[in-house]
């Protein structure tokens, strides 16, 4: 993608964040529910891959998805985190898949920078500045609970940006991005605590949160990475 287009396309995908979430999180058999977009997931991922050559533009896309995920989780009551709620399961599944797809793209970009430490650190530095130091999208965040969830998710994600991708880890991207699951985990845990659950409830096993919600997030995050790899032509 031409350099001059990356920022504009990144902003556009940020503006269509709910549509992007559906395309990356679900296997759509028709247009999206929000703006009636009909886009193939593979085509969208390749567009995101082109945008991600600019970490600032990628930051817009990633932050907008963090906001969508937080807004969605905030709509569920505390009981949905305590006992099985298939709608919350579906939202966690879709959201973890979205983050996995985005992390798959990020890994491909960092690898293709040539594995030079200065290049990887430079990409991460630019991404870090953009997430924390600049306005990212027009999507409003309303309420303290939502803002805290977005902040927690962003912090967890940024902590993972310090890792590098090398030839060996490219062969097994799932292992490399194991810590990338921390964003979804941090957002779920933070939201559940905000809803009034105790840490004892979250860690109880057998328990809905410990044994089901976390497993859904882990599985679909990894599947998102694998699917992104395939869509970008990786073996």
Coordinates of C-alpha atoms in Angstrom, one line a residue, residues 27-169:
X27 CA -17.6 -15.9 9.4
X28 CA -20.0 -13.5 7.8
X29 CA -22.4 -15.0 5.2
X30 CA -23.8 -11.6 4.3
X31 CA -23.2 -7.9 4.8
X32 CA -22.3 -6.5 8.3
X33 CA -25.0 -5.3 10.6
X34 CA -23.8 -1.7 10.9
X35 CA -22.9 -0.3 7.5
X36 CA -23.8 -3.2 5.2
X37 CA -20.2 -3.9 4.2
X38 CA -19.5 -7.0 2.2
X39 CA -15.8 -7.7 2.6
X40 CA -13.9 -10.9 2.5
X41 CA -11.9 -11.5 5.7
X42 CA -8.7 -12.3 3.7
X43 CA -9.0 -9.1 1.7
X44 CA -9.5 -7.1 4.8
X45 CA -6.5 -8.6 6.5
X46 CA -4.3 -7.9 3.6
X47 CA -5.5 -4.3 3.7
X48 CA -4.7 -4.1 7.4
X49 CA -1.3 -5.6 6.6
X50 CA -0.6 -2.8 4.2
X51 CA -1.7 -0.2 6.7
X52 CA 0.4 -1.7 9.4
X53 CA 3.6 -0.8 7.7
X54 CA 2.8 2.5 9.5
X55 CA 2.6 1.8 13.2
X56 CA 0.5 5.0 13.8
X57 CA -2.1 3.9 11.3
X58 CA -2.2 0.4 12.8
X59 CA -2.6 2.0 16.2
X60 CA -5.8 3.6 15.1
X61 CA -7.2 0.2 14.0
X62 CA -6.1 -1.6 17.2
X63 CA -7.4 1.1 19.6
X64 CA -10.7 1.2 17.8
X65 CA -11.1 -2.5 18.3
X66 CA -10.2 -2.2 22.0
X67 CA -13.0 0.3 22.4
X68 CA -15.5 -1.9 20.6
X69 CA -14.6 -4.9 22.7
X70 CA -14.9 -2.9 25.9
X71 CA -18.3 -1.5 24.9
X72 CA -19.6 -4.9 24.1
X73 CA -18.5 -6.5 27.4
X74 CA -19.9 -3.6 29.4
X75 CA -23.4 -4.5 28.2
X76 CA -23.4 -7.8 30.2
X77 CA -24.4 -7.9 33.8
X78 CA -22.3 -9.5 36.6
X79 CA -24.3 -12.8 36.4
X80 CA -23.1 -13.3 32.8
X81 CA -19.6 -13.6 34.3
X82 CA -20.7 -15.9 37.1
X83 CA -22.9 -18.4 35.2
X84 CA -22.9 -19.4 31.6
X85 CA -24.3 -16.8 29.2
X86 CA -24.0 -17.9 25.5
X87 CA -24.2 -14.3 24.3
X88 CA -21.2 -13.3 26.4
X89 CA -19.4 -16.4 25.2
X90 CA -20.0 -15.4 21.6
X91 CA -18.8 -11.8 22.2
X92 CA -15.6 -13.1 23.9
X93 CA -15.0 -15.5 21.1
X94 CA -15.4 -12.9 18.4
X95 CA -13.3 -10.3 20.3
X96 CA -10.4 -12.8 21.0
X97 CA -10.5 -13.7 17.3
X98 CA -10.2 -10.1 16.3
X99 CA -7.2 -9.5 18.6
X100 CA -5.6 -12.7 17.3
X101 CA -6.0 -11.6 13.7
X102 CA -4.5 -8.2 14.5
X103 CA -1.5 -9.7 16.4
X104 CA -0.9 -12.1 13.4
X105 CA -0.6 -9.1 11.2
X106 CA 1.6 -7.3 13.6
X107 CA 4.0 -10.2 13.8
X108 CA 4.2 -10.4 10.1
X109 CA 5.1 -6.7 9.8
X110 CA 7.8 -6.9 12.5
X111 CA 9.3 -10.0 10.9
X112 CA 9.4 -8.4 7.5
X113 CA 11.2 -5.4 8.9
X114 CA 14.3 -7.6 8.7
X115 CA 14.5 -8.7 12.4
X116 CA 16.9 -5.9 13.1
X117 CA 16.5 -4.9 16.7
X118 CA 16.5 -1.2 15.8
X119 CA 13.7 -1.7 13.3
X120 CA 11.6 -3.7 15.7
X121 CA 12.1 -1.3 18.5
X122 CA 11.4 1.6 16.2
X123 CA 8.1 0.2 15.1
X124 CA 7.2 -0.5 18.7
X125 CA 8.2 3.0 19.8
X126 CA 6.1 4.6 17.2
X127 CA 3.1 2.4 18.1
X128 CA 3.6 3.2 21.8
X129 CA 3.7 6.9 21.1
X130 CA 0.6 6.8 19.0
X131 CA -1.5 4.8 21.5
X132 CA -0.5 6.9 24.5
X133 CA 0.3 10.3 23.0
X134 CA -2.2 11.0 20.3
X135 CA -5.9 11.0 19.6
X136 CA -6.8 7.8 17.8
X137 CA -10.4 7.5 16.7
X138 CA -13.7 9.3 16.7
X139 CA -15.3 6.5 18.7
X140 CA -16.4 8.0 22.0
X141 CA -15.7 6.2 25.3
X142 CA -18.4 7.0 27.8
X143 CA -18.1 6.3 31.5
X144 CA -15.3 5.4 33.9
X145 CA -15.8 1.7 33.6
X146 CA -15.4 1.7 29.8
X147 CA -12.4 4.0 30.0
X148 CA -10.7 1.8 32.6
X149 CA -11.3 -1.3 30.5
X150 CA -9.8 0.4 27.4
X151 CA -6.8 1.6 29.4
X152 CA -6.2 -1.8 30.9
X153 CA -6.5 -3.5 27.5
X154 CA -4.1 -1.0 25.9
X155 CA -1.6 -1.3 28.7
X156 CA -1.6 -5.1 28.4
X157 CA -1.1 -5.0 24.7
X158 CA 1.7 -2.5 24.8
X159 CA 3.6 -4.6 27.3
X160 CA 3.7 -7.4 24.7
X161 CA 5.1 -5.1 22.0
X162 CA 8.6 -5.5 23.3
X163 CA 8.8 -9.1 22.0
X164 CA 10.5 -9.8 18.7
X165 CA 9.7 -12.2 15.9
X166 CA 12.6 -14.2 14.5
X167 CA 12.8 -17.0 11.9
X168 CA 12.3 -19.7 14.5
X169 CA 9.2 -18.2 16.1

